[in-house]
XYZ file of C-alpha atoms in Angstrom:
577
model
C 3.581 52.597 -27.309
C 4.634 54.823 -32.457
C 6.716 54.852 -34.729
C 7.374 58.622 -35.731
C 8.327 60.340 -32.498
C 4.992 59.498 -31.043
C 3.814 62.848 -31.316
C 0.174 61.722 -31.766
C -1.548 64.866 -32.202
C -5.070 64.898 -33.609
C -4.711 66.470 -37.466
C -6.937 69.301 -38.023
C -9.264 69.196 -41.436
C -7.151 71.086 -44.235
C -7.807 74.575 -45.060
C -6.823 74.107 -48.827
C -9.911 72.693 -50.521
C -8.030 70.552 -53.062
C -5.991 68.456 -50.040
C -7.872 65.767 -48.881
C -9.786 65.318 -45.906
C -7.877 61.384 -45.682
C -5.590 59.687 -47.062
C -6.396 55.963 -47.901
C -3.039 53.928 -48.594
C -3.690 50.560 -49.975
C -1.439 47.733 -50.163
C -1.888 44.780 -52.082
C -0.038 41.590 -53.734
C -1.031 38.194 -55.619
C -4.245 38.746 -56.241
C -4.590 42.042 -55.857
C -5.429 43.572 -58.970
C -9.308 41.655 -58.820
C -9.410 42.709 -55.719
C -8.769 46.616 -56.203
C -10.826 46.132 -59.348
C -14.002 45.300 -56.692
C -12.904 47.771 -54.665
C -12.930 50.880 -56.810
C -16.252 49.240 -58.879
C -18.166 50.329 -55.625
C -16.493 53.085 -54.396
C -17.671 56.512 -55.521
C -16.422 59.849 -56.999
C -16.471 62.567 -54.629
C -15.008 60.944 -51.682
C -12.740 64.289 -50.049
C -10.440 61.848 -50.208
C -7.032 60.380 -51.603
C -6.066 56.548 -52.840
C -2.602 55.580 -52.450
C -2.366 52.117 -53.864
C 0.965 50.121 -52.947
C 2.241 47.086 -55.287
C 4.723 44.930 -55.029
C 6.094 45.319 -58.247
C 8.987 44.277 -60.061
C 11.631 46.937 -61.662
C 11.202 44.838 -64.793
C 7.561 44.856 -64.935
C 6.135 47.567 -67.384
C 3.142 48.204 -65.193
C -0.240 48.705 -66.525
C -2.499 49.102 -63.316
C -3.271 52.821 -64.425
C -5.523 51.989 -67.473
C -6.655 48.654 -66.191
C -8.158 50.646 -63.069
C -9.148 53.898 -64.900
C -11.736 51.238 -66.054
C -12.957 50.906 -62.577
C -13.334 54.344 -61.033
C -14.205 57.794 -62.442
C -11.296 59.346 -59.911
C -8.149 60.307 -62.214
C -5.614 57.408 -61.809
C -2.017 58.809 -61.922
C 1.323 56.966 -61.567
C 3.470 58.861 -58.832
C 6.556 60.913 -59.679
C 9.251 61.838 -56.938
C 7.430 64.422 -54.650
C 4.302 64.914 -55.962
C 1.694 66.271 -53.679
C -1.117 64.691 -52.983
C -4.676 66.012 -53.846
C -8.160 64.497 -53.069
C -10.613 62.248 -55.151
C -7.242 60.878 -57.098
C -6.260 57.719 -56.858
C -2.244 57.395 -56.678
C -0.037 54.232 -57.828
C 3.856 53.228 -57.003
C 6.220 52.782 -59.946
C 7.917 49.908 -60.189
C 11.117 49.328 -58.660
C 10.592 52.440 -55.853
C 9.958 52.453 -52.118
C 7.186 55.605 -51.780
C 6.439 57.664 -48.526
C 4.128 60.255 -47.852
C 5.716 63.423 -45.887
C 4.074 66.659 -45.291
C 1.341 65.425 -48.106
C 3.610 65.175 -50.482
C 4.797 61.400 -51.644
C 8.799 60.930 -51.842
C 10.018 58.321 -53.954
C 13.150 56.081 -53.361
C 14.915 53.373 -55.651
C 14.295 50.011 -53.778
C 18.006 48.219 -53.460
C 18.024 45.003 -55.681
C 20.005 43.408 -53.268
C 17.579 43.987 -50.365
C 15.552 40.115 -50.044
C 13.080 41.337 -47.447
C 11.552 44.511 -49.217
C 8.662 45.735 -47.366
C 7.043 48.726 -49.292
C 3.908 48.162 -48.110
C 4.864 48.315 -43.914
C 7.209 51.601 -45.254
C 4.181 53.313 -46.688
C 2.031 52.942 -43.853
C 4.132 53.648 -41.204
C 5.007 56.925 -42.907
C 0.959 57.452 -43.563
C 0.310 57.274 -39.540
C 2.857 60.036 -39.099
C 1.489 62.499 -41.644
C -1.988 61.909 -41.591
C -2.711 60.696 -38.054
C -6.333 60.100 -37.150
C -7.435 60.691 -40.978
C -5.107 58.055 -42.097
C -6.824 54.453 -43.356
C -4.917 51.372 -44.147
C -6.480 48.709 -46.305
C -4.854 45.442 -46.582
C -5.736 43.373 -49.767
C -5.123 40.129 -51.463
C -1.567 39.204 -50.990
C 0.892 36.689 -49.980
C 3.417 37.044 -46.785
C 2.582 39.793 -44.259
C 3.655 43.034 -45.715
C 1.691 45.573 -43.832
C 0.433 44.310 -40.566
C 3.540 46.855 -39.018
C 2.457 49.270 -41.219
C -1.284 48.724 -40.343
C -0.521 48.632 -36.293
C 0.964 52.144 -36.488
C -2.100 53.631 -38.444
C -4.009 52.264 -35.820
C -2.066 53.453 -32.785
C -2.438 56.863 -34.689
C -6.318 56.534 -34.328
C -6.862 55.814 -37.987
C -9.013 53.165 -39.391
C -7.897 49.885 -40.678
C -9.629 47.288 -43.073
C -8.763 43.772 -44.364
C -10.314 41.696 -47.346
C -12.170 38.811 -46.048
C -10.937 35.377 -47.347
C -14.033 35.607 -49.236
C -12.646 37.849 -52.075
C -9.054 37.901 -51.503
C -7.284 35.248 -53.477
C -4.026 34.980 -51.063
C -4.492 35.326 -47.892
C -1.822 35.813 -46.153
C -1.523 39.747 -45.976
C -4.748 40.599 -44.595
C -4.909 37.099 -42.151
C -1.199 38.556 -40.697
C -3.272 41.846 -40.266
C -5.866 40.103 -38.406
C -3.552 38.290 -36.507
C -2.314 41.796 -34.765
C -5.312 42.888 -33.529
C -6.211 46.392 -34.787
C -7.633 45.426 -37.761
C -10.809 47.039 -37.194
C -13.401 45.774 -40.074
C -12.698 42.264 -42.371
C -14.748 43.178 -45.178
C -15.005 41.628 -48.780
C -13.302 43.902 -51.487
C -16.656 45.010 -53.079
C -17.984 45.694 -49.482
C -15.091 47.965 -48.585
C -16.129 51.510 -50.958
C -19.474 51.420 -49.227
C -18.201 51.435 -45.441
C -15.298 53.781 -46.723
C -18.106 56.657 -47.643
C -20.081 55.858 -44.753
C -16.896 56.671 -42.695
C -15.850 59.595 -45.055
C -19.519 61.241 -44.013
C -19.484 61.279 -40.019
C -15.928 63.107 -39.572
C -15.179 64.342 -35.994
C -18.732 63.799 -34.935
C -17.325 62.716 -31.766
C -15.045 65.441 -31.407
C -18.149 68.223 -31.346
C -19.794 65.342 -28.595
C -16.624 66.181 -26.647
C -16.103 69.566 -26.568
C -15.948 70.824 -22.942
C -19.286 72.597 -23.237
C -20.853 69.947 -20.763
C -23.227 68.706 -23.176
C -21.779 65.025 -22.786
C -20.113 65.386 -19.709
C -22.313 62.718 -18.215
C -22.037 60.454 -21.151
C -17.869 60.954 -20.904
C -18.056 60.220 -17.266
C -19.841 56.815 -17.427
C -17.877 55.618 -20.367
C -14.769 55.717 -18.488
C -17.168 54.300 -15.354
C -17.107 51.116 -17.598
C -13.828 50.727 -18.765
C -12.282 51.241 -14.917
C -14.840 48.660 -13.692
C -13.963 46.250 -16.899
C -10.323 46.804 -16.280
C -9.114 48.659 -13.111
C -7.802 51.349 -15.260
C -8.595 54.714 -14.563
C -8.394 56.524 -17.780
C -9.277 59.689 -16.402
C -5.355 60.068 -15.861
C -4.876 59.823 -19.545
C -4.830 63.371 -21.567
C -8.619 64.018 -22.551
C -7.068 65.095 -26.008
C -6.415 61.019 -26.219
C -9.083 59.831 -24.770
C -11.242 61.803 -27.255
C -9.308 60.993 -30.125
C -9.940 57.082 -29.506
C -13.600 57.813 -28.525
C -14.295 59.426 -31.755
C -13.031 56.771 -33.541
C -14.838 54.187 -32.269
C -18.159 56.274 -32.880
C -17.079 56.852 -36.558
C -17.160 52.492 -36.509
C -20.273 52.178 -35.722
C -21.820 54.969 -37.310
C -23.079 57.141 -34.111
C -23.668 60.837 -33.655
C -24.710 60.485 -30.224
C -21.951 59.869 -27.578
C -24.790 58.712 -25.389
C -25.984 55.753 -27.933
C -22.513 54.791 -28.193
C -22.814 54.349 -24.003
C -25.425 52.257 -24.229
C -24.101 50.634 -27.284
C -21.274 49.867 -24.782
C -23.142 48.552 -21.696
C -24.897 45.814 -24.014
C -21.723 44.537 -26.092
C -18.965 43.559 -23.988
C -17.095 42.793 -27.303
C -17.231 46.541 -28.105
C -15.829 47.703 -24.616
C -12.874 45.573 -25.132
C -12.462 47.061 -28.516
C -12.677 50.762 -26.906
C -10.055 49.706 -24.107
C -7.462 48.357 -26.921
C -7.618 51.605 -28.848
C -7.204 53.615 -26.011
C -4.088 51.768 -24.758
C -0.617 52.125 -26.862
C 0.819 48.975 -28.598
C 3.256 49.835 -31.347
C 6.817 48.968 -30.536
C 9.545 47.112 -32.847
C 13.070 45.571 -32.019
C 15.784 47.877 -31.548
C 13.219 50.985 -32.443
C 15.945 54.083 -32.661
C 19.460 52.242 -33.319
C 21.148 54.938 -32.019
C 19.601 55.225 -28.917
C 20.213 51.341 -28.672
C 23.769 51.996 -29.059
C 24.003 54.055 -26.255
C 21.847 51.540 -24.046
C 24.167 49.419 -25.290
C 27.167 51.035 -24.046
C 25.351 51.816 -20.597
C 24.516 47.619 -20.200
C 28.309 47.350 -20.687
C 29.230 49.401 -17.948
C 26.582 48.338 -15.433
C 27.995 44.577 -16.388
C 31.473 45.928 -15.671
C 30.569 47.076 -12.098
C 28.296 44.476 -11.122
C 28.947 42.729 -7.915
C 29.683 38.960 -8.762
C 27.079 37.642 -6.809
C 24.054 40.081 -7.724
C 22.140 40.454 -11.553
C 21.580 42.642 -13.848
C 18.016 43.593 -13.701
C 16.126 45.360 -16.280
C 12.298 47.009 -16.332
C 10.433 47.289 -19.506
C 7.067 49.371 -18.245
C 4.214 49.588 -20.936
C 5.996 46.341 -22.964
C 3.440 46.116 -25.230
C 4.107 43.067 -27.822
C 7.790 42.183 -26.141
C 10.005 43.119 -28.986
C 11.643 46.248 -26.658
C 12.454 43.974 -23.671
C 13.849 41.196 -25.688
C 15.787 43.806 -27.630
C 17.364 44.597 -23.903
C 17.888 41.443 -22.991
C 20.032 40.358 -25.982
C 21.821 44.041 -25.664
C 22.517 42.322 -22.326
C 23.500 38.983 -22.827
C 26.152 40.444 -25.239
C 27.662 42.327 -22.736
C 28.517 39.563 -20.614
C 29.645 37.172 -23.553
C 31.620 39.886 -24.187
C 33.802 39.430 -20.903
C 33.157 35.858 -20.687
C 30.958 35.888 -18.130
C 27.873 33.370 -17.541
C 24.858 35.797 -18.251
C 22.866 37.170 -14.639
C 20.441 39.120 -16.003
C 16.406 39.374 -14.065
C 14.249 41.086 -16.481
C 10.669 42.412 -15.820
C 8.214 43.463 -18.826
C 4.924 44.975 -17.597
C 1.695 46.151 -19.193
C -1.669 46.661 -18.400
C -3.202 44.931 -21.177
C -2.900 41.123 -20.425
C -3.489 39.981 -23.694
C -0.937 41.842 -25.027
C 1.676 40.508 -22.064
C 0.540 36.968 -23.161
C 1.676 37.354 -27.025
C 4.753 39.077 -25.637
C 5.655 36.086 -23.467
C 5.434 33.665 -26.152
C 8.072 35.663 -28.416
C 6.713 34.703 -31.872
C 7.165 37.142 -34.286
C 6.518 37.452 -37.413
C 9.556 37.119 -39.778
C 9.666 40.927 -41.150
C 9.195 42.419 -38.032
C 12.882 40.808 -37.442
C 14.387 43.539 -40.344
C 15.736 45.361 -37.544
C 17.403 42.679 -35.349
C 21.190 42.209 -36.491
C 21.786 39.054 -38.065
C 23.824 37.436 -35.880
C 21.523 38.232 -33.379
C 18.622 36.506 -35.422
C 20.695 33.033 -35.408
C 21.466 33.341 -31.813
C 18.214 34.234 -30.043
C 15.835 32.998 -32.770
C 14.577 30.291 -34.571
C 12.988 30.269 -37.937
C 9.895 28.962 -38.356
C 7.917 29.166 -41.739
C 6.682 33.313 -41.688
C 7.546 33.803 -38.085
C 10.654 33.478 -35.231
C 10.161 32.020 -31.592
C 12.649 33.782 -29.043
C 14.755 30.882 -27.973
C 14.120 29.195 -24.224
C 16.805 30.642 -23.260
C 15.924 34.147 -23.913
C 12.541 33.614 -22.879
C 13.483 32.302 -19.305
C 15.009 35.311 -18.551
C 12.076 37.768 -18.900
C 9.141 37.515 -16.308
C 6.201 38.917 -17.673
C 3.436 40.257 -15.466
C 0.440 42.971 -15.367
C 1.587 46.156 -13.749
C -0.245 49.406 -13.700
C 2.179 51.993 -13.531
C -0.087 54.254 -11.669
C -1.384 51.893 -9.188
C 1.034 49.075 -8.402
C 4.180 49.212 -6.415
C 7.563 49.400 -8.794
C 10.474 46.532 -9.127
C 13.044 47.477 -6.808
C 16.593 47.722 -7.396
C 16.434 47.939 -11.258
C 19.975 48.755 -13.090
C 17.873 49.801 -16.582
C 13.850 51.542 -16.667
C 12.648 51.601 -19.779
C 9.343 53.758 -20.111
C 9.242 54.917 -23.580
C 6.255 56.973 -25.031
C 3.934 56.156 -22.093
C 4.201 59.617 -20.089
C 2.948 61.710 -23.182
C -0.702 60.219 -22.732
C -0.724 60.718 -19.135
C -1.724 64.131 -17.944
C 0.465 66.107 -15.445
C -0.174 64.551 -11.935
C 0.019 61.250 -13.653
C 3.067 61.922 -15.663
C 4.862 63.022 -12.017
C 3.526 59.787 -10.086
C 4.757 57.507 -12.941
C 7.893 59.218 -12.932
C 8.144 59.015 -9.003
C 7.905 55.067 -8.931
C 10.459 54.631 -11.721
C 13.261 57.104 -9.547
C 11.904 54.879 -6.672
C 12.200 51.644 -8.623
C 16.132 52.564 -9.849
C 19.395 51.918 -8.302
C 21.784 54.842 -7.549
C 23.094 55.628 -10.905
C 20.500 53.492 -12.550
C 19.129 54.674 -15.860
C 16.272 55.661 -16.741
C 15.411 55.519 -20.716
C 12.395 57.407 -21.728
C 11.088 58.164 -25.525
C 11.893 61.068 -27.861
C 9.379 63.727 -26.660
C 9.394 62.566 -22.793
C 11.684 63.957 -20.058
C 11.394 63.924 -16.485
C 9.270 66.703 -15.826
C 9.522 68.197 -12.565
C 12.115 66.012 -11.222
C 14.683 67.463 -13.013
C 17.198 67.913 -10.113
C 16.820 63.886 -9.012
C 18.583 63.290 -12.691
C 22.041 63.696 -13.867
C 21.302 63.865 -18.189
C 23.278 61.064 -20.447
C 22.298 61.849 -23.243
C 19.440 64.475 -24.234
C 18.365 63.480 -27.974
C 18.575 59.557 -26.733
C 16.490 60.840 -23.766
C 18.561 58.650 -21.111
C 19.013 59.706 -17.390
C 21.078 58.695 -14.791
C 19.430 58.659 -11.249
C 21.521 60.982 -9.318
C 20.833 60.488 -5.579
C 18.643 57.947 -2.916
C 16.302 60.205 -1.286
C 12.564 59.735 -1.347
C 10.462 62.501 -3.016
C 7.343 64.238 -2.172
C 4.420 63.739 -3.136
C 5.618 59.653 -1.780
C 3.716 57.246 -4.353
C 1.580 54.960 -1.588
C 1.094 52.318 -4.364
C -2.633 52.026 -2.787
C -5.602 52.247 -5.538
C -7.518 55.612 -4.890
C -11.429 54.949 -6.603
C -12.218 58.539 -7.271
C -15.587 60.113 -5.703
C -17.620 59.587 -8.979
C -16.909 57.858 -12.074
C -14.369 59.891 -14.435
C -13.674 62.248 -11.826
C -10.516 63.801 -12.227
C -7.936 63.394 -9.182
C -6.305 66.315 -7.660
C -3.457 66.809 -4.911
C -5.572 67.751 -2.050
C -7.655 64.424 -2.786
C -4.394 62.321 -2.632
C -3.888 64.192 0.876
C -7.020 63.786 1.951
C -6.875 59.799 0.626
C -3.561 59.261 2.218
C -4.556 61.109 5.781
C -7.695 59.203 5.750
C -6.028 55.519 5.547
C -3.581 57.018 8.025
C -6.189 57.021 10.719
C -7.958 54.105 9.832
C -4.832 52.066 10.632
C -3.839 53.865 13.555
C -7.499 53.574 15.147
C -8.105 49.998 13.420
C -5.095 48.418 12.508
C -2.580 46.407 14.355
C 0.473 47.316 15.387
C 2.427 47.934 12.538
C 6.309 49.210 11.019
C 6.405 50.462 7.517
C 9.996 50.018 6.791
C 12.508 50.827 3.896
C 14.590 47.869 1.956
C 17.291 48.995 3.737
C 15.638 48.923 7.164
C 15.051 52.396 7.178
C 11.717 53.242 9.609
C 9.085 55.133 7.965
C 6.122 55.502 9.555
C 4.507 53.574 12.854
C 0.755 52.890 12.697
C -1.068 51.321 15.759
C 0.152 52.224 18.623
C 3.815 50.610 17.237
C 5.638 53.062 19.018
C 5.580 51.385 22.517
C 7.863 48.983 21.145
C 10.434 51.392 19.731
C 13.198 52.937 22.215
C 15.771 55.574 21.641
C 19.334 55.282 23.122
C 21.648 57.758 23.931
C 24.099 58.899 21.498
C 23.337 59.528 17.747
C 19.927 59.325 16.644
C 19.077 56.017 14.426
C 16.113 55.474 12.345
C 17.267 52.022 11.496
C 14.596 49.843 12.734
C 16.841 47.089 14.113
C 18.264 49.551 16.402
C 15.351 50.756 17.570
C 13.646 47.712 18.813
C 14.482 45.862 22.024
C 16.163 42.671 22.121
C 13.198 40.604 22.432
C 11.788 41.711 18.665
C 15.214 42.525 17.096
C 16.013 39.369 16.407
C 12.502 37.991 14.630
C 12.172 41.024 12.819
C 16.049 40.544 11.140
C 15.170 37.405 10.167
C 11.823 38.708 8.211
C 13.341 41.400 6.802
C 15.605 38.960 5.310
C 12.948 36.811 3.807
């Protein structure tokens, strides 16, 4: 799940010669200055690429860091003015008093608001970083106190950049890099006079994966059984993912370790199941925040209203986050909701689902501790009535908390929630491929009530099932489902194992899958009724029909009516149940 339209494109090496190759942006607090000193002391000249150092520095402070580091590099040290562009082996600092972000390689400079308590420059740089420079983006999180940018660290990761943290060896406070840590995509704790070194290692092996890649078929094989490993490690087939992703994350994780052999990396892979876990985090998508596009939120918000308003008094509100990541989008929801019925003084009914695929993740999520900036978007009132303070971080009340069930769901395996007022499936479809995107898509229009909405994220829509939605809003990217009917291709919800590892699946393979379990049950399997929620038959499998009989009149495909008096009655009662 990004922060900048989730666009996530790999970023092609600059033609200009002068622009850099990456951009490194570097935050650091208390403590930081000995640690940037160590840093720089071992990091050489002729890098191909640019240091954007980020301070947390007071408007009153008549800042000196340019000729106390010009004493620690041979790379021209240059305080930033408002829109400078950025150029490579130069090392960049923020004035004091400004917020700085970095937009089309330029850096923009904004006056920080004295009356703001819970600045953040550090998060605003980074998250702005992962947007412009994608997977040539690094983060480095020094010295410092509090956990300015571990948000802004988590995006450069999702982005497929790299991400370092000073050890508690070197780093005099450690509170910055440890709430890194503590998020999970830090990807090497280093000591400060350790970090130049692996920085020009890195800087020397770019795209080496990217060549392995290329569909010439020279690592076809190699591809094939790395994706082998992570289906049999996780029961996700990532062959469904776009191979523009997939390679993106690959190539990554071979820049880590230094390989220029996709093949070494496979067997790299086989020995160390610490590294195949690594490879399976990058190539999932984590990066959500509370309330992430308050305008869309507003018009969710306006949506949860109405749904309230027409609820039927005994029946709940029931909302599906798919892909939840960390939480902070289905408890954003669930307050939205809450509010709507303390708004007519009604006793909240609200069943709320958040799914993911990656279990650890669901476990953070369902624990709802935060840390305390990550709450900068959450309304105040809000904060004191679904939160409770606790040093650096807020727990999501009991309350709150008892009203989500968290589970693992793979949206291209498992069968959907049923009867869901509010899907939320935001910036999952654009790493699927086609076929994936449509069977994703499928189960959520399955999952939704008539009229239900369907929220997706700024650069999805609902590709080829355009005429099953009625559009809400188009920027907001919120549908209405507009009718009951079940499409074509129908999702079976059964895992399909393709015929060789990494093998890509195809329509006529779905066919042939489906019509193959269709016989096995009929020859095999007992006699059986697949039926809808509403009692609607579907399909008979062994030798079922014997018990069905057709009366005269209009013709019925409600089950109940079709069965003789004998059945009718036990099979009520377990459609009930």
């Amino acid at each position: 799940m990004s922060d900048a339209d989730d666009k996530s494109q790999e970023v092609e090496a600059p033609a200009d010669p002068s622009r850099p190759e990456f951009v490194v942006g570097i935050g650091a607090s208390a403590g930081g200055l000995e640690s940037l000193q160590r840093f720089f002391d071992h990091l050489g000249d002729q890098q191909g690429a640019a240091f954007v150092v980020v301070q947390h520095l007071s408007p009153d402070f008549v800042s000196l860091m340019d000729e106390l580091l010009a004493r620690h590099t041979e790379l021209p040290v240059i305080k930033v003015t408002d829109r400078l562009e950025v150029e490579r082996d130069h090392v960049y600092l923020i004035p004091p008093g400004k917020d700085m972000t970095i937009r089309d390689g330029h850096l923009w400079l904004t006056d920080r608001d004295p009356r703001d308590k819970l600045s953040l420059p550090i998060d605003s740089f980074l998250r702005s970083l992962a947007a412009d420079a994608g997977t040539t983006a690094v983060a480095v999180i020094l010295s410092g106190t509090g956990s300015d940018g571990s948000r802004g660290a988590v995006s450069v990761a999702d982005r497929g950049g790299l991400v370092l943290a000073e050890s508690e060896a070197t780093a005099k406070f450690h509170g910055m890099p440890l709430a890194a840590i503590d998020t999970g995509c830090v990807d090497r704790v280093l000591d400060a006079d350790q970090m130049g070194e692996a920085l020009t290692r890195y800087f020397e092996l770019p795209r080496v994966a990217s060549k392995a890649l290329e569909p010439d078929g020279a690592a076809t094989n190699e591809l094939e059984a790395l994706l082998g490993l992570l289906r049999d490690q996780s029961g996700i087939d990532f062959t469904a993912y776009k191979p523009a992703t997939v390679a993106r994350r690959v190539n990554r994780r071979l820049l880590l370790h230094h390989h220029t052999d996709l093949a070494k990396y496979v067997e790299q892979v086989r020995e160390d199941p610490a590294e195949l876990e690594a490879l399976y985090r990058d190539l999932l998508i984590g990066v959500t925040r509370f309330f992430r596009d308050p305008d869309a939120y507003k018009r969710v918000r306006g949506l949860l209203e109405k749904a309230v308003e027409t609820l039927d008094k005994h029946d709940h509100l029931r909302i599906w986050s798919a892909g939840c990541a960390s939480g902070e989008e289905i408890y954003s929801l669930v307050m939205l909701a809450n509010e709507a019925f303390r708004e007519r003084d009604i006793v909240p009914r609200i069943k709320a689902f958040a799914t993911d695929v990656h279990e650890g993740a669901l476990r953070a999520a369902s624990i709802g501790r935060f840390p305390i900036q990550a709450m900068e978007s959450i309304p105040e009132e809000f904060r004191d009535r679904y939160f409770e303070a606790n040093g650096d971080f807020c727990q999501a009340n009991a309350d709150l908390r008892s009203q989500i069930v968290f589970a693992r769901h793979d949206m291209l395996r498992d069968a959907p929630f049923t009867r869901i007022d509010l899907i939320t499936c935001r910036n999952l479809l654009i790493y699927f491929d086609r076929d994936a995107q449509r069977k994703a898509l499928t189960l959520c229009h399955f999952g939704l009530k008539p009229n239900g909405t369907l929220f997706l994220g700024p650069s999805e829509a609902p590709t080829g099932l355009e005429d099953e939605f009625d559009v809400i809003d188009s920027r907001w990217k919120l549908f209405r489902k507009r009718r009951d009917v079940r499409l074509l291709p129908t999702p079976d919800f059964v895992p399909f194992t393709p015929a060789r590892p990494g093998a890509l699946r195809t329509d006529r393979d779905v066919d042939v899958a489906s019509q193959a379990r269709r016989a096995l049950m009929d020859r095999f399997g007992p006699p059986a009724l697949l039926v809808s929620h509403e009692s609607r038959l579907i399909h008979a499998f062994g030798g079922a029909a014997e018990f069905l009989h057709h009366r005269d009149g209009e013709v019925s495909l409600d089950v109940l009516e079709l069965l003789g008096d004998d059945l009718r009655f036990a099979v009520s009662a377990t459609l009930q149940r």
